[in-house]
Tab-separated table of C-alpha atoms in Angstrom:
chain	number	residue	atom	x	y	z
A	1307	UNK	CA	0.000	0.000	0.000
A	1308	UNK	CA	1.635	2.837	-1.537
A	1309	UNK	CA	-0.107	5.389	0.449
A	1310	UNK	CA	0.072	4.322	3.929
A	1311	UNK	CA	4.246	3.886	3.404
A	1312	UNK	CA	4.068	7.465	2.596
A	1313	UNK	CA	1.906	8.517	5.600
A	1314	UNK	CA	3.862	5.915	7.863
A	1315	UNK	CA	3.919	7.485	11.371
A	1316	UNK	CA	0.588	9.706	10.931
A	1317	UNK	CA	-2.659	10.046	12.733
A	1318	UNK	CA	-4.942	7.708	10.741
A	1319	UNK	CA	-8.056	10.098	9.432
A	1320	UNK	CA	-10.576	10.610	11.695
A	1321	UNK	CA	-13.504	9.149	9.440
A	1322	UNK	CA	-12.138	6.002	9.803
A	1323	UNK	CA	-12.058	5.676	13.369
A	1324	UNK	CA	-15.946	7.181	13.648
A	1325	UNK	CA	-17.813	4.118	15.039
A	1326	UNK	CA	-14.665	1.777	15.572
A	1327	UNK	CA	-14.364	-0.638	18.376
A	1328	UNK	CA	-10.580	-2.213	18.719
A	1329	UNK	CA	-10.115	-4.528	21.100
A	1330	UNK	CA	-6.773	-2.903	22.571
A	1331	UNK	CA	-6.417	0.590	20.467
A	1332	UNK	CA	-7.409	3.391	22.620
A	1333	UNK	CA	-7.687	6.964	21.204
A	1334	UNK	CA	-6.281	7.800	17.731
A	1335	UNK	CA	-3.768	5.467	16.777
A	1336	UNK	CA	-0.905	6.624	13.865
A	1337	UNK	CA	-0.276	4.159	10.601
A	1338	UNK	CA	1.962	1.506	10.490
A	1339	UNK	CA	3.673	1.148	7.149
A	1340	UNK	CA	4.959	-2.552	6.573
A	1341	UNK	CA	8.693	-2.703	6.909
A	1342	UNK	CA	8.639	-5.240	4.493
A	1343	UNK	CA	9.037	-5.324	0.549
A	1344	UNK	CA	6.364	-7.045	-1.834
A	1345	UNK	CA	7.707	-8.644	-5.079
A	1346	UNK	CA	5.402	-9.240	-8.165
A	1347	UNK	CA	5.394	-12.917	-7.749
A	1348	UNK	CA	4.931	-15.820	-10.987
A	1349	UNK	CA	3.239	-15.593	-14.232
A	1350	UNK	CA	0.326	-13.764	-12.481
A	1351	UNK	CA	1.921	-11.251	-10.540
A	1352	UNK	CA	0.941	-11.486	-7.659
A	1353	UNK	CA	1.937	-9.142	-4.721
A	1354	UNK	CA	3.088	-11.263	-1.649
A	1355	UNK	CA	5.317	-10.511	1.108
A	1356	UNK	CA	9.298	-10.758	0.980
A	1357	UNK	CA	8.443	-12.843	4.269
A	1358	UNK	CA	7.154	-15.545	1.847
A	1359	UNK	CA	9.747	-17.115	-0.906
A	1360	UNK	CA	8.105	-20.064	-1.031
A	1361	UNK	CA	4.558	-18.976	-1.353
A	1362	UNK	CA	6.086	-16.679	-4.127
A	1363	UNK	CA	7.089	-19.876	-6.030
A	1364	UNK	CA	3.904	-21.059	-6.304
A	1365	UNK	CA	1.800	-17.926	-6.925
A	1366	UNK	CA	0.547	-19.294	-10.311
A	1367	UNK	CA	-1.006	-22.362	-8.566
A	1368	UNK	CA	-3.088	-20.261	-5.736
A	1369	UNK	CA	-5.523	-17.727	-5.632
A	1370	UNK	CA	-5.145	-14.725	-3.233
A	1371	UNK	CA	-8.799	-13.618	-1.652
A	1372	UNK	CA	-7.878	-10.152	-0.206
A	1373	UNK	CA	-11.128	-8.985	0.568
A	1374	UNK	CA	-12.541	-11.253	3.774
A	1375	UNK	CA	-14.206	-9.027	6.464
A	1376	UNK	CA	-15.687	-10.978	9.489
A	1377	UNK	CA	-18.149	-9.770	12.313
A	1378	UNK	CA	-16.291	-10.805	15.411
A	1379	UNK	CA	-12.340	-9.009	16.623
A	1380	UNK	CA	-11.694	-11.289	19.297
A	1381	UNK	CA	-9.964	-14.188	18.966
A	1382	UNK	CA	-12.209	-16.689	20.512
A	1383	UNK	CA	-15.837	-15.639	18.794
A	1384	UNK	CA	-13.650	-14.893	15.361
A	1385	UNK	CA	-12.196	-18.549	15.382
A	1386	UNK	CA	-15.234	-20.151	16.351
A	1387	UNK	CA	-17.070	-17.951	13.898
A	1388	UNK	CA	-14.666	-19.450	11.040
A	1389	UNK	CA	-14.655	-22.930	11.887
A	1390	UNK	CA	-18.825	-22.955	13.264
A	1391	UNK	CA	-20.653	-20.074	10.714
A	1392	UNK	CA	-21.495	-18.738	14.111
A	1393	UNK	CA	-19.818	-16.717	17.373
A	1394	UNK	CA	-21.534	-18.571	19.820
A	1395	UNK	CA	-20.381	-22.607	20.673
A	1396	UNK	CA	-22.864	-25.354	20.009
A	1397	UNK	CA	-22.972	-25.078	16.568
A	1398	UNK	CA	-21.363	-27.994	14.142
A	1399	UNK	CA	-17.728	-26.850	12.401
A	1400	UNK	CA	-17.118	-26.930	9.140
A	1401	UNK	CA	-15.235	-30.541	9.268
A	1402	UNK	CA	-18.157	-31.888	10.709
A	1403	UNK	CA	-20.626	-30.313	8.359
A	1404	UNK	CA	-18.431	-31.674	5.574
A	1405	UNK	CA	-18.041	-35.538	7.195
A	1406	UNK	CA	-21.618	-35.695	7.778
A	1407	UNK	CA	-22.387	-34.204	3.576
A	1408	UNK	CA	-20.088	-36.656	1.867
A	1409	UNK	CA	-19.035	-39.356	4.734
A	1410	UNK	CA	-15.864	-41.029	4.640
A	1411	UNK	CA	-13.323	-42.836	1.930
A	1412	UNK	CA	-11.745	-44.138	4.749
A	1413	UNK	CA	-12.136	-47.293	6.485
A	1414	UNK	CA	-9.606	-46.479	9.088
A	1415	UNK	CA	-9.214	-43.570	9.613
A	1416	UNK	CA	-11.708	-41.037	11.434
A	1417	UNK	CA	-12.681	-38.833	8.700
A	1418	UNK	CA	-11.939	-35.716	10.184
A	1419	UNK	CA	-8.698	-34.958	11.618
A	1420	UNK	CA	-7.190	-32.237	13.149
A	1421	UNK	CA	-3.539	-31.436	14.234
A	1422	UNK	CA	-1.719	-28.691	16.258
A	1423	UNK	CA	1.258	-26.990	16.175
A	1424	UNK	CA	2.904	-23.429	17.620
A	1425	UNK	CA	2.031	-21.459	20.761
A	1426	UNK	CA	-1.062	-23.371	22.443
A	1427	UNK	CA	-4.294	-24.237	21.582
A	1428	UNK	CA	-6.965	-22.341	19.652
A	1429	UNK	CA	-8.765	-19.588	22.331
A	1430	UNK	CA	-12.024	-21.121	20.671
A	1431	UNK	CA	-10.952	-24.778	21.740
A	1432	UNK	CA	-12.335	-27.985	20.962
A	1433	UNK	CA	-15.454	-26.136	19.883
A	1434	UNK	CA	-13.250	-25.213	16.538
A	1435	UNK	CA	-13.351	-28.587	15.598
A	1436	UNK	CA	-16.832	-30.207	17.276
A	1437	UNK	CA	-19.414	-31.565	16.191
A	1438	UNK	CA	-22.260	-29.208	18.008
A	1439	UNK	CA	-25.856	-30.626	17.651
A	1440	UNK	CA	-24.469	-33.621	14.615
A	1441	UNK	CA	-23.931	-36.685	15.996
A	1442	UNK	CA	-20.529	-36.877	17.606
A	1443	UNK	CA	-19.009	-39.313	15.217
A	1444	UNK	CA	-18.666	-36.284	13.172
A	1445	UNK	CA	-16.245	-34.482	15.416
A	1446	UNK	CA	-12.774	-34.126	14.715
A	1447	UNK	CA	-10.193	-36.296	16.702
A	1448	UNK	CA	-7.112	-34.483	17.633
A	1449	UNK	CA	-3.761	-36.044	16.751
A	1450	UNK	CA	-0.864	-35.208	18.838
A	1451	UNK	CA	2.050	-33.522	17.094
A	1452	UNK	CA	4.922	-35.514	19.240
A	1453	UNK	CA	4.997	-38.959	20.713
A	1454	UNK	CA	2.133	-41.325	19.832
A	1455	UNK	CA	-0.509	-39.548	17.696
A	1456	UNK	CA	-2.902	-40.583	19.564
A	1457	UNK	CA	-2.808	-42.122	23.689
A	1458	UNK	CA	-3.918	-44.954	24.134
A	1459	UNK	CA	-3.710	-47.129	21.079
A	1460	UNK	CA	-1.123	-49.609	22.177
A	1461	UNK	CA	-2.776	-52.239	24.200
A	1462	UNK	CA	-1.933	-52.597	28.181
A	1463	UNK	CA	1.114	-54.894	28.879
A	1464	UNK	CA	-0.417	-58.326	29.197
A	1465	UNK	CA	-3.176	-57.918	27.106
A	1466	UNK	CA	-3.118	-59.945	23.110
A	1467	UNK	CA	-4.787	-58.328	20.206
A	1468	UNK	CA	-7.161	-61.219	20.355
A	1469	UNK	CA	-8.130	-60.538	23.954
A	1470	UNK	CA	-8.509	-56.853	23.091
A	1471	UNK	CA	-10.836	-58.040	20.182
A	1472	UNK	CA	-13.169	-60.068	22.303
A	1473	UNK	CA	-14.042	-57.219	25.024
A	1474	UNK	CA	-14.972	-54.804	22.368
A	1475	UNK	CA	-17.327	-57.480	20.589
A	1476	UNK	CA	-18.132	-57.977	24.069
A	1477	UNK	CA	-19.078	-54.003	24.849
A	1478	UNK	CA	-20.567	-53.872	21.252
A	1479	UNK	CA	-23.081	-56.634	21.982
A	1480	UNK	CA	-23.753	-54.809	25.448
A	1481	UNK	CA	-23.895	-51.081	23.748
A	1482	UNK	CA	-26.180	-52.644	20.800
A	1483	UNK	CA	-28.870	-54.182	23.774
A	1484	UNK	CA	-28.569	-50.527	25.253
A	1485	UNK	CA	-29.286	-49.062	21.958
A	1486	UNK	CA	-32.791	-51.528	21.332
A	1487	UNK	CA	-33.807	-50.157	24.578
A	1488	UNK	CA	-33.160	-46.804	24.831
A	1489	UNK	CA	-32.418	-45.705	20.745
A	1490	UNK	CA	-30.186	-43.228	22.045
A	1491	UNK	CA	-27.926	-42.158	18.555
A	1492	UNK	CA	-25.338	-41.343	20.680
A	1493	UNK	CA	-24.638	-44.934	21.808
A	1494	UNK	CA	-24.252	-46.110	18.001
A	1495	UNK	CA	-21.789	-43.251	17.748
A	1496	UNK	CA	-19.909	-45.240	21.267
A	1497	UNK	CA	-19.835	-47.971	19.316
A	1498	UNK	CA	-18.189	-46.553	16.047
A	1499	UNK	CA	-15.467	-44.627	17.985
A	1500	UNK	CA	-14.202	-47.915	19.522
A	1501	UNK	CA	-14.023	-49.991	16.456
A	1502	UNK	CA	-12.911	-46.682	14.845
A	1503	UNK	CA	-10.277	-46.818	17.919
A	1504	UNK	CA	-9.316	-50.898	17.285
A	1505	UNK	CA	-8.392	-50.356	13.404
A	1506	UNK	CA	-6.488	-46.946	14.507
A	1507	UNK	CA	-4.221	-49.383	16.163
A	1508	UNK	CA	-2.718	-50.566	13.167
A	1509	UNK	CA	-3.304	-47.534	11.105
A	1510	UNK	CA	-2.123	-44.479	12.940
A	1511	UNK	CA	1.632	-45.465	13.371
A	1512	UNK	CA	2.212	-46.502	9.981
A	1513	UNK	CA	0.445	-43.489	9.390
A	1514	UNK	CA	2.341	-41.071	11.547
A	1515	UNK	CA	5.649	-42.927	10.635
A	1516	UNK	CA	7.251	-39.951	8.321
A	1517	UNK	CA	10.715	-41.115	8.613
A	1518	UNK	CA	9.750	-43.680	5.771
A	1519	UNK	CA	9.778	-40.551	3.757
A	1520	UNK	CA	12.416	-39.900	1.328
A	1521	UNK	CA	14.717	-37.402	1.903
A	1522	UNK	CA	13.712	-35.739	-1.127
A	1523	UNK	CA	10.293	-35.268	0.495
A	1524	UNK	CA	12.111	-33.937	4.080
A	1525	UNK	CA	13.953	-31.353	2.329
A	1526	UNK	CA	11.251	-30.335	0.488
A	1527	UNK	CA	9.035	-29.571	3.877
A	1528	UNK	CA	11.780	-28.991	5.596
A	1529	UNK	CA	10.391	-31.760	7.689
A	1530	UNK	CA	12.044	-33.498	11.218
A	1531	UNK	CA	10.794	-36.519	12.236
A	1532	UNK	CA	9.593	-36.740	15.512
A	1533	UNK	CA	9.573	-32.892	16.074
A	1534	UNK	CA	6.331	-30.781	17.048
A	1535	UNK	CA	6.077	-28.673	13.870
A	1536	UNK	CA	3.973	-27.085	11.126
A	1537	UNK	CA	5.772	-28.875	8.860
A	1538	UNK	CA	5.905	-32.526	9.642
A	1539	UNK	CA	1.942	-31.610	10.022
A	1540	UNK	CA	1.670	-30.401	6.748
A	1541	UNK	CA	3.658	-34.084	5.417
A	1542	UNK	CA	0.897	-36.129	8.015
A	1543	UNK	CA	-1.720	-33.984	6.334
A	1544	UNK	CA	-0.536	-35.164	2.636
A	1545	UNK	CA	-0.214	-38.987	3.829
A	1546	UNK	CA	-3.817	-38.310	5.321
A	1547	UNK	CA	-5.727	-37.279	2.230
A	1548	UNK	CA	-3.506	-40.406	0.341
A	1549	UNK	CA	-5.533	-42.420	2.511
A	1550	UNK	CA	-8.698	-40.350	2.051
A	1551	UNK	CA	-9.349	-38.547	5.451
A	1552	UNK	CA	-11.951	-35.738	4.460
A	1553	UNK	CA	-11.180	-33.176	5.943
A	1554	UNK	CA	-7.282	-32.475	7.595
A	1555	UNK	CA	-7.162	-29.367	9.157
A	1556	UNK	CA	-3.979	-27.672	10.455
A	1557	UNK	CA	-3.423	-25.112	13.646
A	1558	UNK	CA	-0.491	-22.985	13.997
A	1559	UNK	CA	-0.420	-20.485	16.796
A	1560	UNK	CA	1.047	-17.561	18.180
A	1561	UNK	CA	0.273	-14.837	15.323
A	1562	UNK	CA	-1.182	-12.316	18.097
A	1563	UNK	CA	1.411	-9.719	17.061
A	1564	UNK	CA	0.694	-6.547	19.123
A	1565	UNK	CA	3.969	-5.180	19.522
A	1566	UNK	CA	3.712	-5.160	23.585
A	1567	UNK	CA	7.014	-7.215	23.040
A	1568	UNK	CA	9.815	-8.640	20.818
A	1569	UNK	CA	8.116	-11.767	21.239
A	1570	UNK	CA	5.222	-10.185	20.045
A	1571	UNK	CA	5.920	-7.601	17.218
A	1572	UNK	CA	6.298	-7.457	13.418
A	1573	UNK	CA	9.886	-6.806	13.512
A	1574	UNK	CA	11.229	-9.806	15.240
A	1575	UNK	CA	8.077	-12.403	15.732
A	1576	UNK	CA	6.736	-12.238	12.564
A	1577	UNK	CA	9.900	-12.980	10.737
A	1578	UNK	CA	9.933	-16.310	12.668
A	1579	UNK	CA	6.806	-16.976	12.519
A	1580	UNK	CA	6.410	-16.764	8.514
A	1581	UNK	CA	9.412	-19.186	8.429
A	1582	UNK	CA	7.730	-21.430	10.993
A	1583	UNK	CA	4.941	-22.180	7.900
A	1584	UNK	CA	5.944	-20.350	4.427
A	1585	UNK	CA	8.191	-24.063	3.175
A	1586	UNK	CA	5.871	-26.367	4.407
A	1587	UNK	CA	2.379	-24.693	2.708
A	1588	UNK	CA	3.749	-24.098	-0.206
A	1589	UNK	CA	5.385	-27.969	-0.562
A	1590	UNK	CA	2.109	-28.933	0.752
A	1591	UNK	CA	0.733	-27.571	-2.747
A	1592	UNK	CA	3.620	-28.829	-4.750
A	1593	UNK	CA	3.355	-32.376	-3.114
A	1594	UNK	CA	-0.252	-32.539	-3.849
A	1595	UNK	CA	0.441	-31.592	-7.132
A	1596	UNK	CA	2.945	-33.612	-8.616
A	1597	UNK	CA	1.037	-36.448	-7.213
A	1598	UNK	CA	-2.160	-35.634	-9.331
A	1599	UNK	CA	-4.220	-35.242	-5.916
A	1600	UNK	CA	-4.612	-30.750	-6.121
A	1601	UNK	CA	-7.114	-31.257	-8.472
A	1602	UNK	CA	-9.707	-32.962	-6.082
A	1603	UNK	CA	-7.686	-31.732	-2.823
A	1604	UNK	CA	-8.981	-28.094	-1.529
A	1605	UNK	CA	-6.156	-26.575	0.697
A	1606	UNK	CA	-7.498	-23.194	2.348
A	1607	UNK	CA	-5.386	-20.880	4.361
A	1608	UNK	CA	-6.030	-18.104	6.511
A	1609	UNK	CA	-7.101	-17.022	10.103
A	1610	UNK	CA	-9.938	-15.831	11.958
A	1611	UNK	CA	-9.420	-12.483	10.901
A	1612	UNK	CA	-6.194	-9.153	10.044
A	1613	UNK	CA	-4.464	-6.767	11.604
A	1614	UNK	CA	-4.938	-2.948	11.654
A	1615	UNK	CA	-3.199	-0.387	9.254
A	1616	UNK	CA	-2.066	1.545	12.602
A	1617	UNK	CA	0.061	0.930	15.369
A	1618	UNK	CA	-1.200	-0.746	18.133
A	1619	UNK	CA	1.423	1.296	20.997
A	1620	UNK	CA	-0.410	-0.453	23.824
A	1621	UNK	CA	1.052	1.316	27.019
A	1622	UNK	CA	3.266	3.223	24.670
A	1623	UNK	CA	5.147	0.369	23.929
A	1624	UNK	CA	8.644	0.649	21.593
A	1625	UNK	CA	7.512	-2.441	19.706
A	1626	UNK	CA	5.477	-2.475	15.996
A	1627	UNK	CA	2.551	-4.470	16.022
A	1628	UNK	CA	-1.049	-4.392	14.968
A	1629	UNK	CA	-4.232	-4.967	16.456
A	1630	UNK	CA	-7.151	-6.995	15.441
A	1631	UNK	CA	-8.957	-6.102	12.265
A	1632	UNK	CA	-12.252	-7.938	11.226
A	1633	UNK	CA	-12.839	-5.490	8.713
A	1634	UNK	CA	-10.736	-6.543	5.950
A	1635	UNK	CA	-7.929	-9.560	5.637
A	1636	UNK	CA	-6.314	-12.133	2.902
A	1637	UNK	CA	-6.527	-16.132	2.580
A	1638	UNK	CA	-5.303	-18.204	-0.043
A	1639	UNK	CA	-6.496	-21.315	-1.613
A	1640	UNK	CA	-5.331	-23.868	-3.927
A	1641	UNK	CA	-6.596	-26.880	-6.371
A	1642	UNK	CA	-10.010	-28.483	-5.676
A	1643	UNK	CA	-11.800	-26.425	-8.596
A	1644	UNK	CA	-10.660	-22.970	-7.526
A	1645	UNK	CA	-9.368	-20.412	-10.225
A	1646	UNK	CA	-5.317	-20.392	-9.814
A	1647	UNK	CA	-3.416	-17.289	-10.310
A	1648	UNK	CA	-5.174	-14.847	-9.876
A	1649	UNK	CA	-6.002	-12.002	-6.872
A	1650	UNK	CA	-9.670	-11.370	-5.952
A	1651	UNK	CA	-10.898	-7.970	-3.991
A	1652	UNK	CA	-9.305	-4.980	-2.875
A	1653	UNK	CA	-9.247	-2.564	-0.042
A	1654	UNK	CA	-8.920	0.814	0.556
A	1655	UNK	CA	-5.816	3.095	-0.583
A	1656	UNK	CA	-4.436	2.552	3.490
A	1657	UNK	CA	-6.306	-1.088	3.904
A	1658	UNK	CA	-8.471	-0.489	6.213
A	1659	UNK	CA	-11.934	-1.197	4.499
A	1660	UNK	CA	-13.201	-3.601	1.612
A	1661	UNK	CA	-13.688	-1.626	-1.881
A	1662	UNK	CA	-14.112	-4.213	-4.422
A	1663	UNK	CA	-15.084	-7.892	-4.386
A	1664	UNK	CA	-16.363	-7.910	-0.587
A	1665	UNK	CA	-16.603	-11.512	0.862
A	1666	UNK	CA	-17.987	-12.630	3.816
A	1667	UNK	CA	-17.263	-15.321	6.229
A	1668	UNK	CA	-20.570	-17.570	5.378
A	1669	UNK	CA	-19.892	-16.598	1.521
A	1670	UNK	CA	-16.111	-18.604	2.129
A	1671	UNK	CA	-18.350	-21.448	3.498
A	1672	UNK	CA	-20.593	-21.788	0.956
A	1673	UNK	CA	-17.573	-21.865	-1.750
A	1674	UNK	CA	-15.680	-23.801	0.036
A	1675	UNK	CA	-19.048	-26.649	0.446
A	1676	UNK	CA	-19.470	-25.700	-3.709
A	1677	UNK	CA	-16.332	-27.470	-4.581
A	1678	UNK	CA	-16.777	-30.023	-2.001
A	1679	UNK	CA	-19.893	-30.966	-4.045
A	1680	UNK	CA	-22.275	-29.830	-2.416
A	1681	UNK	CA	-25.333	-26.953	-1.957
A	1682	UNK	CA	-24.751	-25.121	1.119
A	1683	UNK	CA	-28.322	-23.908	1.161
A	1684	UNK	CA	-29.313	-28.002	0.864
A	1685	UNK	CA	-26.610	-28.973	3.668
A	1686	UNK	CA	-29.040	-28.845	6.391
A	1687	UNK	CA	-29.284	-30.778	10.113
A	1688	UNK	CA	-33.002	-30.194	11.935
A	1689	UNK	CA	-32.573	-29.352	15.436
A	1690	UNK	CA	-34.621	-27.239	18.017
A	1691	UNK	CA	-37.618	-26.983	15.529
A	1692	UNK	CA	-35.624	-25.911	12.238
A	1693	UNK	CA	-33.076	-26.831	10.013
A	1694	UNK	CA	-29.461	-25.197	10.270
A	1695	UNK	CA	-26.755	-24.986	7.993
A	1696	UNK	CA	-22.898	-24.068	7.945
A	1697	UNK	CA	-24.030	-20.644	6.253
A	1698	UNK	CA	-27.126	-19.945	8.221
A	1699	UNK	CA	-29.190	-17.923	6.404
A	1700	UNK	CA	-26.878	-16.353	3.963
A	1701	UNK	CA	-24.009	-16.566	1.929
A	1702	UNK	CA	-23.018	-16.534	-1.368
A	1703	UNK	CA	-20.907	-18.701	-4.156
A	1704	UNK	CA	-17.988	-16.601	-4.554
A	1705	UNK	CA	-18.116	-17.295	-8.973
A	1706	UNK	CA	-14.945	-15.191	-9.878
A	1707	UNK	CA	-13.075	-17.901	-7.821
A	1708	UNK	CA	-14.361	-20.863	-9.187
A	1709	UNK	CA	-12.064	-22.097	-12.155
């Protein structure tokens, strides 16, 4: 943004703080130029961040959406808002919604995984990833990022697979009388999850097993077996959709950059951060690629929502950093029918507001369901008296994006 390098360091017009709520800016805050260079990147030229080589190298094979504006600026409501179509928890997220439209290609593996790297865990929690009023077997089952994917898998010391085998067919034939009587769906669901949880024994650590990788593939991720990272996440997310897991979704935390710190500002956090996830995304794409699977693989990235055009200077603090911004922020998506190369929307001439192309969060839904297959207006679950969907009563097919 041309214009707000050149008024770096201002007061940011008072029109566009008329009305504004911030969640830590207090008064009139001054513009924050980016101290970092954008290159016209591939065929398309595309403008993305010196911060990004890698994403650069692949700018013909992704589309750039820079014109996302959300309703929610605090973390917890704007994550749950992305992942449920809705602020509040309770409702289903989109993983579920997805699982319970087009079910599962595989037999054993849940269908709806979900693994963590970075800071901590989402502020929305488990909710990002629940099931809400579906049936639980929808949900999506954490998988640890170190050590075994998943506890418990390895049976007790003393106890044979066959032994294992015959007190599960014994608590099926128990959970299947309780289900005659009582026709709770939830019990059915009991039963999946722990045959779900017998073939996971034999599935998960040849699964998780990325040292059987070659080292072609490690360099290429920049991958380290048996280390908590984005990228061996983004390798386990490949090997998942190989074995046709639905829906893989990836958390990387600790983006909050407010500039209260150096371990919170754009000078020296973000740096890091970009480096913690710019190799493995764009191999992700690459990988998918040469292996014929973008085509019929979505990969979406993003976050719940941007950061301000101004300065945060909470407490008068030395450091750069932004606050939250719900008004207007970038994602990026690749293969699974979606237009590559090309940059949809626009904002302002400082980036503060939407001018062209404005997308909401339910209209990102209801694209995203499109090239899943499916209606979002027909994607429907009755509950409480009436039917709810992902989008709830809007959203839109975003066309231009669709190739």
């Amino acid at each position: 943004k041309p214009k707000l390098q050149q008024y770096n360091g201002e007061f940011i017009p008072q029109e566009f703080m008329k009305g504004q709520r911030f969640a830590f800016i207090k008064g009139v805050p001054r513009l924050l130029g980016s101290p970092y260079k954008f290159n016209r990147s591939g065929k398309c030229g595309a403008e993305i961040s010196e911060l990004l080589p890698h994403l650069q190298g692949i700018a013909d094979d992704v589309a750039i959406v820079k014109s996302i504006s959300t309703t929610q600026f605090n973390h917890a409501p704007a994550q749950i808002f992305m992942n449920c179509g809705f602020q509040i928890i309770g409702r289903p997220s989109m993983g579920s919604w997805l699982t319970y439209g087009l079910g599962s290609e595989c037999a054993d593996l849940p269908g709806f995984v979900v693994l963590l790297s970075g800071e901590n865990q989402p502020d929305g929690g488990k909710s990002c990833w629940g099931s809400g009023f579906l049936p639980s077997v929808y949900q999506g089952v954490e998988f640890r990022s170190a050590g075994d994917p998943v506890l418990y898998l390895t049976n007790p010391e003393g106890v044979s697979t066959d032994q294992r085998r015959a007190s599960l067919d014994a608590l099926k034939d128990l959970n299947e009388l309780n289900l005659q009587t009582a026709g709770d769906p939830e019990i059915a669901t009991r039963i999946a999850s722990y045959e779900m949880a017998y073939k996971m024994q034999t599935s998960v650590p040849d699964l998780a097993d990325i040292s059987k990788e070659p080292e072609s593939i490690h360099r290429m991720y920049g991958t380290e077996p048996g280390k908590k990272s984005f990228a061996n996440n983004c390798l386990l997310a490949r090997r998942m959709v190989e074995r046709g897991v639905r829906f893989v979704q990836l958390y990387h935390r600790g983006w909050d950059t407010h500039g209260t710190s150096p371990n919170t500002d754009i000078v020296n956090r973000l740096p890091k951060l970009c480096q913690e996830i710019d190799q493995a995304s764009a191999a992700l794409v690459q990988d998918l690629k040469q292996r014929g699977l973008l085509d019929s693989t979505l990969v979406v990235w993003g976050g719940e929502f941007g950061r301000t055009p101004m300065n945060e200077g909470r407490d008068k603090s030395k450091f750069l950093g932004r606050d939250h911004h719900p008004r207007a922020f970038s994602m990026w998506m690749a293969g699974g029918g979606i237009k590559p190369g090309m940059t949809l929307g626009q904002t302002d001439e400082l980036g503060y507001n939407v001018v062209e192309d404005p997308i909401d969060i339910h209209d990102m839904h209801a694209t995203i369901l499109n090239r899943m297959g499916m209606d979002h207006t027909k994607l429907t679950y009755r509950f409480q008296g009436r039917d709810f969907r992902l989008t709830d009563v809007s959203g839109n097919v975003v066309q231009k994006l669709l190739a």
